[in-house]
Tab-separated table of C-alpha atoms and ligand atoms in Angstrom:
chain	number	residue	atom	x	y	z
A	67	MET	CA	-27.259	0.841	7.194
A	68	LYS	CA	-28.049	1.237	3.403
A	69	VAL	CA	-24.364	0.801	1.855
A	70	ALA	CA	-22.956	1.528	-1.489
A	71	PHE	CA	-20.172	-0.318	-1.973
A	72	PHE	CA	-17.640	0.340	-4.869
A	73	ASN	CA	-15.468	-1.212	-7.041
A	74	THR	CA	-16.801	-4.920	-5.781
A	75	LYS	CA	-14.147	-7.870	-7.045
A	76	PRO	CA	-15.814	-11.147	-6.223
A	77	TYR	CA	-13.364	-11.676	-3.638
A	78	ASP	CA	-14.838	-8.821	-1.777
A	79	ARG	CA	-18.069	-9.866	-2.289
A	80	GLN	CA	-17.397	-13.582	-0.440
A	81	SER	CA	-16.072	-11.940	2.421
A	82	PHE	CA	-18.089	-9.089	3.107
A	83	ASN	CA	-21.193	-11.350	2.792
A	84	VAL	CA	-19.539	-14.003	5.250
A	85	ALA	CA	-19.022	-10.949	7.774
A	86	ASN	CA	-22.370	-9.023	7.223
A	87	GLU	CA	-24.322	-12.292	8.344
A	88	GLN	CA	-23.255	-10.834	11.860
A	89	TYR	CA	-23.971	-7.305	11.212
A	90	GLN	CA	-26.982	-7.320	8.809
A	91	HIS	CA	-26.506	-3.902	6.972
A	92	GLU	CA	-28.176	-3.729	3.515
A	93	ILE	CA	-25.127	-3.574	0.813
A	94	ILE	CA	-25.345	-3.379	-2.563
A	95	PHE	CA	-22.333	-3.987	-4.356
A	96	PHE	CA	-21.468	-2.210	-7.383
A	97	GLU	CA	-18.568	-3.408	-9.639
A	98	CYS	CA	-17.608	0.114	-11.037
A	99	HIS	CA	-15.454	2.344	-9.307
A	100	LEU	CA	-16.464	5.702	-7.545
A	101	SER	CA	-16.211	8.265	-10.352
A	102	HIS	CA	-17.837	11.370	-11.466
A	103	GLU	CA	-19.536	9.199	-13.821
A	104	THR	CA	-20.876	6.860	-11.366
A	105	VAL	CA	-21.539	8.967	-8.061
A	106	SER	CA	-24.927	9.238	-8.515
A	107	LEU	CA	-25.250	5.984	-7.831
A	108	ALA	CA	-24.998	6.353	-4.360
A	109	ALA	CA	-27.951	8.978	-4.064
A	110	GLY	CA	-29.988	7.458	-0.844
A	111	PHE	CA	-27.090	5.619	0.399
A	112	ALA	CA	-26.202	7.024	4.245
A	113	VAL	CA	-22.463	5.054	3.363
A	114	VAL	CA	-20.698	4.435	0.763
A	115	CYS	CA	-17.468	2.318	0.945
A	116	ILE	CA	-14.408	2.603	-1.096
A	117	PHE	CA	-11.161	1.085	-2.043
A	118	ILE	CA	-7.832	2.949	-2.665
A	119	ASN	CA	-8.171	3.079	-6.223
A	120	ASP	CA	-11.604	5.313	-5.593
A	121	ASN	CA	-10.679	8.827	-5.724
A	122	LEU	CA	-12.562	10.887	-3.868
A	123	ASN	CA	-12.464	14.545	-4.596
A	124	ALA	CA	-14.361	17.709	-3.547
A	125	GLU	CA	-16.586	17.886	-6.225
A	126	MET	CA	-17.773	14.186	-5.531
A	127	MET	CA	-18.250	14.501	-2.186
A	128	GLU	CA	-20.764	17.582	-2.867
A	129	THR	CA	-22.656	15.314	-4.445
A	130	LEU	CA	-22.495	12.701	-2.123
A	131	ALA	CA	-23.772	15.143	0.883
A	132	GLN	CA	-26.491	16.414	-1.545
A	133	GLY	CA	-27.329	12.572	-2.018
A	134	GLY	CA	-27.752	12.153	1.843
A	135	THR	CA	-24.523	10.138	2.352
A	136	LYS	CA	-23.097	10.367	5.947
A	137	LEU	CA	-20.062	8.240	6.208
A	138	ILE	CA	-17.388	7.206	3.832
A	139	ALA	CA	-15.931	3.573	4.752
A	140	LEU	CA	-12.658	2.824	3.510
A	141	ARG	CA	-11.454	-0.362	3.203
A	142	SER	CA	-8.143	0.511	3.165
A	143	ALA	CA	-5.243	1.891	6.077
A	144	GLY	CA	-4.459	4.512	3.426
A	145	PHE	CA	-6.772	8.037	2.693
A	146	ASN	CA	-4.841	9.906	0.602
A	147	HIS	CA	-7.207	9.275	-1.838
A	148	VAL	CA	-10.107	11.278	0.034
A	149	ASP	CA	-10.092	14.845	0.464
A	150	LEU	CA	-10.395	14.873	3.967
A	151	ALA	CA	-10.967	18.943	3.830
A	152	ALA	CA	-13.726	18.345	1.893
A	153	ALA	CA	-15.280	15.555	3.862
A	154	THR	CA	-15.459	17.763	6.861
A	155	LYS	CA	-16.756	20.933	4.995
A	156	PHE	CA	-19.543	18.513	3.843
A	157	GLY	CA	-19.971	17.187	7.211
A	158	ILE	CA	-19.242	13.249	6.042
A	159	ALA	CA	-17.245	11.111	8.415
A	160	ILE	CA	-14.411	8.842	6.939
A	161	VAL	CA	-13.927	5.912	8.976
A	162	ARG	CA	-10.697	3.505	7.797
A	163	VAL	CA	-9.854	-0.328	8.846
A	164	PRO	CA	-6.114	1.011	10.474
A	165	ALA	CA	-4.480	-2.838	10.168
A	166	TYR	CA	-5.845	-5.954	8.925
A	167	SER	CA	-2.955	-7.375	8.603
A	168	PRO	CA	0.524	-6.043	9.011
A	169	PHE	CA	2.214	-9.286	8.384
A	170	ALA	CA	0.797	-10.008	4.836
A	171	VAL	CA	2.734	-6.558	3.469
A	172	ALA	CA	5.462	-7.422	5.448
A	173	GLU	CA	5.953	-10.505	4.288
A	174	HIS	CA	5.065	-9.552	0.134
A	175	ALA	CA	8.123	-6.937	0.696
A	176	VAL	CA	10.870	-9.727	1.658
A	177	ALA	CA	9.019	-12.054	-0.951
A	178	LEU	CA	9.857	-8.975	-3.344
A	179	ILE	CA	13.934	-9.159	-2.006
A	180	LEU	CA	14.238	-12.934	-1.880
A	181	SER	CA	12.801	-13.065	-5.763
A	182	LEU	CA	14.804	-9.905	-6.672
A	183	ASN	CA	18.460	-11.116	-5.023
A	184	ARG	CA	18.089	-14.465	-6.012
A	185	LYS	CA	16.045	-14.097	-9.372
A	186	VAL	CA	13.447	-15.919	-8.990
A	187	HIS	CA	11.411	-14.737	-11.621
A	188	ARG	CA	14.346	-15.462	-14.458
A	189	ALA	CA	14.759	-18.789	-12.993
A	190	TYR	CA	11.494	-19.822	-13.042
A	191	ASN	CA	11.083	-19.058	-16.955
A	192	ARG	CA	14.686	-20.242	-17.788
A	193	VAL	CA	13.929	-23.926	-15.906
A	194	ARG	CA	10.399	-24.154	-18.135
A	195	GLU	CA	12.570	-23.743	-21.162
A	196	GLY	CA	14.661	-26.341	-20.544
A	197	ASN	CA	17.248	-23.763	-19.636
A	198	PHE	CA	19.639	-24.999	-16.560
A	199	SER	CA	22.643	-22.306	-17.031
A	200	ILE	CA	22.679	-20.406	-13.642
A	201	GLU	CA	24.936	-17.534	-15.382
A	202	GLY	CA	23.293	-14.348	-14.400
A	203	LEU	CA	21.525	-15.865	-11.373
A	204	LEU	CA	23.952	-14.965	-8.698
A	205	GLY	CA	22.715	-13.724	-5.564
A	206	PHE	CA	23.813	-12.244	-2.494
A	207	ASP	CA	23.729	-13.494	1.440
A	208	LEU	CA	21.211	-11.435	3.216
A	209	HIS	CA	23.081	-12.370	6.485
A	210	GLU	CA	24.749	-9.048	7.579
A	211	ALA	CA	23.477	-6.937	4.564
A	212	THR	CA	22.420	-3.438	5.869
A	213	VAL	CA	18.632	-2.878	5.704
A	214	GLY	CA	17.091	0.784	6.214
A	215	VAL	CA	13.514	0.313	6.637
A	216	ILE	CA	11.478	3.940	6.432
A	217	GLY	CA	8.442	4.176	8.440
A	218	THR	CA	8.882	1.770	11.379
A	219	GLY	CA	5.012	1.191	12.681
A	220	ARG	CA	2.982	-1.859	12.258
A	221	ILE	CA	4.187	-2.778	8.954
A	222	GLY	CA	7.923	-1.785	9.193
A	223	ALA	CA	8.324	-3.384	12.670
A	224	ILE	CA	7.250	-6.837	11.543
A	225	PHE	CA	9.257	-6.053	8.431
A	226	ALA	CA	12.370	-5.329	10.450
A	227	ARG	CA	11.701	-8.543	12.845
A	228	ILE	CA	11.561	-10.699	9.658
A	229	MET	CA	14.827	-9.305	8.516
A	230	ASN	CA	16.156	-9.463	11.867
A	231	GLY	CA	15.560	-13.424	11.183
A	232	PHE	CA	18.075	-13.319	8.372
A	233	GLY	CA	20.053	-11.860	10.212
A	234	CYS	CA	20.376	-8.507	8.666
A	235	GLN	CA	21.872	-5.257	10.318
A	236	LEU	CA	19.157	-2.755	10.782
A	237	LEU	CA	19.006	1.085	10.207
A	238	GLY	CA	15.612	3.084	10.605
A	239	TYR	CA	14.391	6.482	9.589
A	240	ASP	CA	10.788	7.135	11.572
A	241	VAL	CA	9.498	10.358	13.338
A	242	TYR	CA	9.037	8.509	16.366
A	243	GLN	CA	11.232	5.130	17.204
A	244	ASN	CA	9.758	2.295	17.772
A	245	SER	CA	10.098	0.132	20.703
A	246	ASP	CA	9.952	-3.441	19.358
A	247	CYS	CA	12.465	-1.993	16.546
A	248	LEU	CA	14.998	-0.777	19.099
A	249	GLU	CA	14.524	-4.273	20.968
A	250	LEU	CA	15.856	-5.676	17.404
A	251	GLY	CA	19.292	-3.594	17.732
A	252	MET	CA	17.487	-1.237	14.972
A	253	LYS	CA	20.018	2.019	14.881
A	254	TYR	CA	17.642	5.006	13.787
A	255	VAL	CA	19.676	6.947	11.719
A	256	SER	CA	19.093	10.431	9.693
A	257	MET	CA	17.977	9.920	5.884
A	258	HIS	CA	21.211	10.528	4.480
A	259	GLU	CA	23.139	8.076	6.565
A	260	MET	CA	20.606	5.509	5.954
A	261	PHE	CA	20.635	5.979	2.029
A	262	ALA	CA	24.499	5.929	2.472
A	263	LYS	CA	24.710	2.505	4.525
A	264	SER	CA	21.850	0.507	3.248
A	265	ASP	CA	22.187	-2.218	0.982
A	266	ILE	CA	18.442	-2.718	0.861
A	267	ILE	CA	15.877	0.111	1.624
A	268	SER	CA	12.071	-0.591	2.347
A	269	LEU	CA	9.621	1.957	2.622
A	270	HIS	CA	6.637	1.541	5.211
A	271	CYS	CA	5.638	5.404	5.502
A	272	PRO	CA	2.633	6.894	4.592
A	273	LEU	CA	1.905	8.802	1.476
A	274	THR	CA	1.591	12.491	2.497
A	275	PRO	CA	2.478	15.908	0.879
A	276	GLU	CA	6.155	15.907	2.817
A	277	SER	CA	6.983	12.001	1.861
A	278	HIS	CA	5.457	12.676	-1.980
A	279	HIS	CA	8.654	11.593	-4.284
A	280	LEU	CA	10.749	10.759	-0.789
A	281	ILE	CA	12.715	8.896	-3.303
A	282	ASP	CA	13.941	11.216	-6.253
A	283	SER	CA	17.544	11.487	-7.889
A	284	ASP	CA	18.892	13.429	-5.387
A	285	ALA	CA	17.959	10.452	-2.663
A	286	ILE	CA	18.985	8.182	-5.516
A	287	ALA	CA	22.359	9.782	-5.940
A	288	GLN	CA	23.111	9.399	-1.993
A	289	MET	CA	22.351	5.741	-1.772
A	290	LYS	CA	25.278	3.126	-2.426
A	291	LYS	CA	25.517	1.723	-5.605
A	292	GLY	CA	23.268	-1.038	-7.202
A	293	ILE	CA	20.966	-0.266	-4.211
A	294	MET	CA	17.803	-2.657	-3.703
A	295	LEU	CA	14.737	-0.714	-3.335
A	296	ILE	CA	11.666	-2.236	-2.123
A	297	ASN	CA	8.291	0.239	-2.203
A	298	THR	CA	5.261	-1.934	-0.699
A	299	SER	CA	3.626	1.703	0.454
A	300	ARG	CA	2.406	3.955	-1.829
A	301	GLY	CA	3.421	4.833	-5.155
A	302	GLY	CA	3.719	8.530	-5.051
A	303	LEU	CA	6.669	7.763	-2.539
A	304	VAL	CA	9.039	7.388	-5.494
A	305	ASP	CA	9.235	9.473	-8.536
A	306	THR	CA	9.456	6.730	-11.207
A	307	GLN	CA	11.443	8.994	-13.546
A	308	SER	CA	14.174	8.758	-11.346
A	309	ALA	CA	13.593	5.233	-10.407
A	310	ILE	CA	14.307	4.524	-14.289
A	311	ASP	CA	17.157	7.007	-14.477
A	312	GLY	CA	18.576	5.226	-11.703
A	313	LEU	CA	17.983	1.967	-13.020
A	314	LYS	CA	19.600	2.842	-16.303
A	315	SER	CA	23.060	3.936	-14.698
A	316	GLY	CA	23.162	1.094	-12.587
A	317	ALA	CA	22.417	3.385	-9.264
A	318	ILE	CA	19.629	1.078	-8.651
A	319	GLY	CA	20.835	-2.727	-8.636
A	320	TYR	CA	17.124	-3.707	-7.967
A	321	LEU	CA	13.616	-2.485	-7.833
A	322	GLY	CA	10.820	-4.337	-6.216
A	323	ILE	CA	7.282	-2.208	-6.161
A	324	ASP	CA	3.967	-3.365	-5.572
A	325	VAL	CA	2.590	0.141	-5.661
A	326	TYR	CA	2.967	2.687	-8.555
A	327	GLU	CA	2.333	6.205	-8.933
A	328	GLN	CA	-0.089	6.129	-11.814
A	329	GLU	CA	-1.374	2.678	-10.689
A	330	ALA	CA	-5.368	3.708	-10.496
A	331	ASP	CA	-5.614	3.318	-14.193
A	332	LEU	CA	-3.918	-0.130	-14.411
A	333	PHE	CA	-4.025	-2.420	-11.119
A	334	PHE	CA	-6.743	-4.598	-9.980
A	335	GLU	CA	-8.280	-5.168	-13.864
A	336	ASP	CA	-7.426	-7.672	-16.126
A	337	LEU	CA	-5.872	-5.247	-18.967
A	338	SER	CA	-4.356	-8.386	-20.947
A	339	SER	CA	-5.931	-8.011	-23.744
A	340	GLN	CA	-5.372	-4.131	-24.380
A	341	VAL	CA	-2.264	-2.153	-25.277
A	342	ILE	CA	-1.239	-0.491	-22.190
A	343	GLN	CA	-0.734	3.300	-23.007
A	344	ASP	CA	1.598	4.208	-19.896
A	345	ASP	CA	5.210	4.661	-21.337
A	346	THR	CA	6.579	4.899	-18.120
A	347	PHE	CA	5.127	1.872	-16.627
A	348	GLN	CA	6.059	-0.019	-19.783
A	349	ARG	CA	9.576	0.582	-19.658
A	350	LEU	CA	9.795	-0.146	-15.749
A	351	LEU	CA	8.971	-3.761	-17.308
A	352	THR	CA	11.689	-3.887	-19.474
A	353	PHE	CA	14.443	-4.319	-16.947
A	354	PRO	CA	15.284	-7.848	-15.599
A	355	ASN	CA	16.224	-6.479	-12.119
A	356	VAL	CA	12.598	-4.791	-11.604
A	357	ILE	CA	9.346	-7.108	-9.949
A	358	VAL	CA	6.382	-5.539	-10.420
A	359	THR	CA	3.507	-6.487	-8.522
A	360	GLY	CA	0.004	-5.107	-8.583
A	361	HIS	CA	-0.649	-4.054	-5.324
A	362	GLN	CA	-1.333	-7.416	-3.808
A	363	ALA	CA	0.720	-6.901	-0.820
A	364	PHE	CA	-2.008	-6.720	1.508
A	365	PHE	CA	-3.950	-10.152	-0.291
A	366	THR	CA	-4.175	-12.615	2.304
A	367	SER	CA	-7.232	-14.588	3.268
A	368	GLN	CA	-6.646	-13.674	7.053
A	369	ALA	CA	-6.571	-9.603	5.732
A	370	LEU	CA	-9.662	-10.058	3.942
A	371	ALA	CA	-11.526	-11.344	6.644
A	372	ASN	CA	-10.282	-8.525	9.185
A	373	ILE	CA	-11.113	-5.767	6.378
A	374	ALA	CA	-14.757	-7.287	6.358
A	375	GLU	CA	-15.002	-7.237	10.073
A	376	THR	CA	-13.394	-3.833	10.688
A	377	THR	CA	-15.261	-2.339	8.043
A	378	LEU	CA	-18.849	-3.339	9.238
A	379	SER	CA	-17.816	-3.063	12.621
A	380	ASN	CA	-16.948	0.582	11.897
A	381	ILE	CA	-20.421	1.300	10.124
A	382	THR	CA	-22.250	-0.299	13.056
A	383	ASP	CA	-20.098	1.825	15.585
A	384	PHE	CA	-21.107	4.963	13.563
A	385	GLU	CA	-24.877	3.969	13.473
A	386	ARG	CA	-25.451	3.605	17.152
A	387	SER	CA	-23.326	6.437	18.471
A	388	GLY	CA	-22.542	8.504	15.542
A	389	ASN	CA	-18.713	8.041	16.676
A	390	CYS	CA	-16.326	5.241	15.666
A	391	VAL	CA	-12.524	4.746	17.148
A	392	ASN	CA	-11.536	4.415	13.508
A	393	GLU	CA	-12.592	7.867	12.067
A	394	ILE	CA	-9.750	9.609	10.647
A	395	LYS	CA	-10.532	12.721	12.536
A	396	ARG	CA	-10.506	10.986	16.006
A	397	GLU	CA	-7.738	9.005	15.571
A	398	LYS	CA	-5.853	12.343	14.725
A	399	ALA	CA	-7.115	13.974	17.995
A	400	ILE	CA	-6.238	11.295	19.866
A	401	ALA	CA	-2.727	10.613	18.466
A	402	SER	CA	-1.680	14.731	19.015
A	403	ASN	CA	-3.099	14.283	22.866
A	404	ALA	CA	-0.776	11.165	23.299
A	405	LYS	CA	1.895	12.948	21.999
A	406	LYS	CA	0.859	15.915	24.396
B	93	NAD	P1	1.772	2.822	10.431
B	93	NAD	O1	0.992	4.139	10.748
B	93	NAD	O2	1.588	1.844	11.732
B	93	NAD	O3	3.033	3.273	10.418
B	93	NAD	C1	3.733	4.249	9.246
B	93	NAD	C2	5.042	4.890	9.890
B	93	NAD	O4	5.258	5.834	9.300
B	93	NAD	C3	4.505	5.721	11.557
B	93	NAD	O5	5.448	4.841	12.083
B	93	NAD	C4	5.127	7.270	11.015
B	93	NAD	O6	5.459	7.815	12.179
B	93	NAD	C5	5.624	7.022	10.088
B	93	NAD	N1	5.920	8.314	9.053
B	93	NAD	C6	5.078	8.977	8.515
B	93	NAD	N2	5.437	9.994	7.697
B	93	NAD	C7	7.180	9.509	7.604
B	93	NAD	C8	7.848	10.032	6.835
B	93	NAD	N3	7.919	11.214	6.011
B	93	NAD	N4	8.991	9.225	6.923
B	93	NAD	C9	9.135	8.227	7.665
B	93	NAD	N5	8.256	8.048	8.450
B	93	NAD	C10	7.232	8.477	8.304
B	93	NAD	O7	1.235	2.212	9.050
B	93	NAD	P2	1.432	0.845	8.563
B	93	NAD	O8	0.269	0.146	8.729
B	93	NAD	O9	2.624	-0.033	9.009
B	93	NAD	O10	1.498	1.015	7.285
B	93	NAD	C11	2.326	1.903	6.188
B	93	NAD	C12	2.008	1.681	4.940
B	93	NAD	O11	1.939	0.736	4.146
B	93	NAD	C13	0.510	2.783	4.536
B	93	NAD	O12	0.423	3.940	5.113
B	93	NAD	C14	0.172	2.318	3.264
B	93	NAD	O13	0.516	3.565	2.652
B	93	NAD	C15	1.096	1.163	2.827
B	93	NAD	N6	0.300	0.028	3.098
B	93	NAD	C16	0.146	-1.126	1.576
B	93	NAD	C17	-0.291	-2.007	1.363
B	93	NAD	C18	-0.402	-2.735	0.322
B	93	NAD	O14	-1.309	-3.401	-0.472
B	93	NAD	N7	0.509	-2.858	-0.805
B	93	NAD	C19	-1.253	-2.434	2.629
B	93	NAD	C20	-1.462	-1.573	3.623
B	93	NAD	C21	-0.862	-0.546	3.801
């Protein structure tokens, strides 16, 4: 099929060209984001392929439909950046990559925990400057620390397994209990109990209207003083201003984030020669106990290969049958039947 590929980075082009040797779709790579200004480039393309920071609203969906687009192929698991109701209205199917490497994201969450706890980011700079003082670098044993996991799906369960390996006590909060987590000894508790008992909380649930600003000033007030908060899921789960207030008061002792509410204007681009205009983001960077990475948790070679393979296979399924197991509408129907 003819695919308009937006938001192309060199690593995307490389992984998709390799995977496409098998599928032979006609891919045109555009470096620009999909936006109001660029949506006309997709005219005549049956498939539009986008990433998480290509926000696709109803107006753009209508333009795509008028240009003959039948399928949006997301190169991501999350789909909070796409107006699903508008897609249905304009007869456009949406497919996604539900899992490409849950290990990549879970391992990155652990990397943030270890770095924040043992202050690796500060030690790295000190040693390079010939400062071998260890004052201020005091950490704590992860062994027997209580770790709260919000969202115990694919990534949350792998994260729990790794933390179990450190000898942590596991608390879980989810709509459904995961048997793999129960086998590890995870105790499912209320959100309030998790906040009150956890030394570390890691977010692994999707961003939905219900989970928007799940971590706000009320939530932070219920947490153990000096909590370590990790977010590798979606920026909108955390109210950034509340997190800043929590860091200033000491309520939050450590913050590790790979995602940020307003990241679409920042992440994945080299802005090192520009003045960043987002004062909230800049304030976050001033804290010694905050580590921000730019949405790189997924970024492993295995994940890139899996994203390319699943995206192209989704497109082929759609071309052959008009159906795809990874179509979002279809996934929802299967999930709701399974729950009946
Ligand atoms: P998943 O669907 O396997 O698991 C999500 C879990 O969250 C499910 O068990 C679900 O029941 C639960 N959940 C839903 N709403 C909840 C709520 N309000 N409170 C608590 N739990 C809730 O998804 P996954 O593959 O584990 O991915 C989790 C999230 O990780 C994705 O939604 C995405 O936002 C994020 N992600 C981030 C990156 C990255 O690079 N930083 C990469 C991939 C995925």
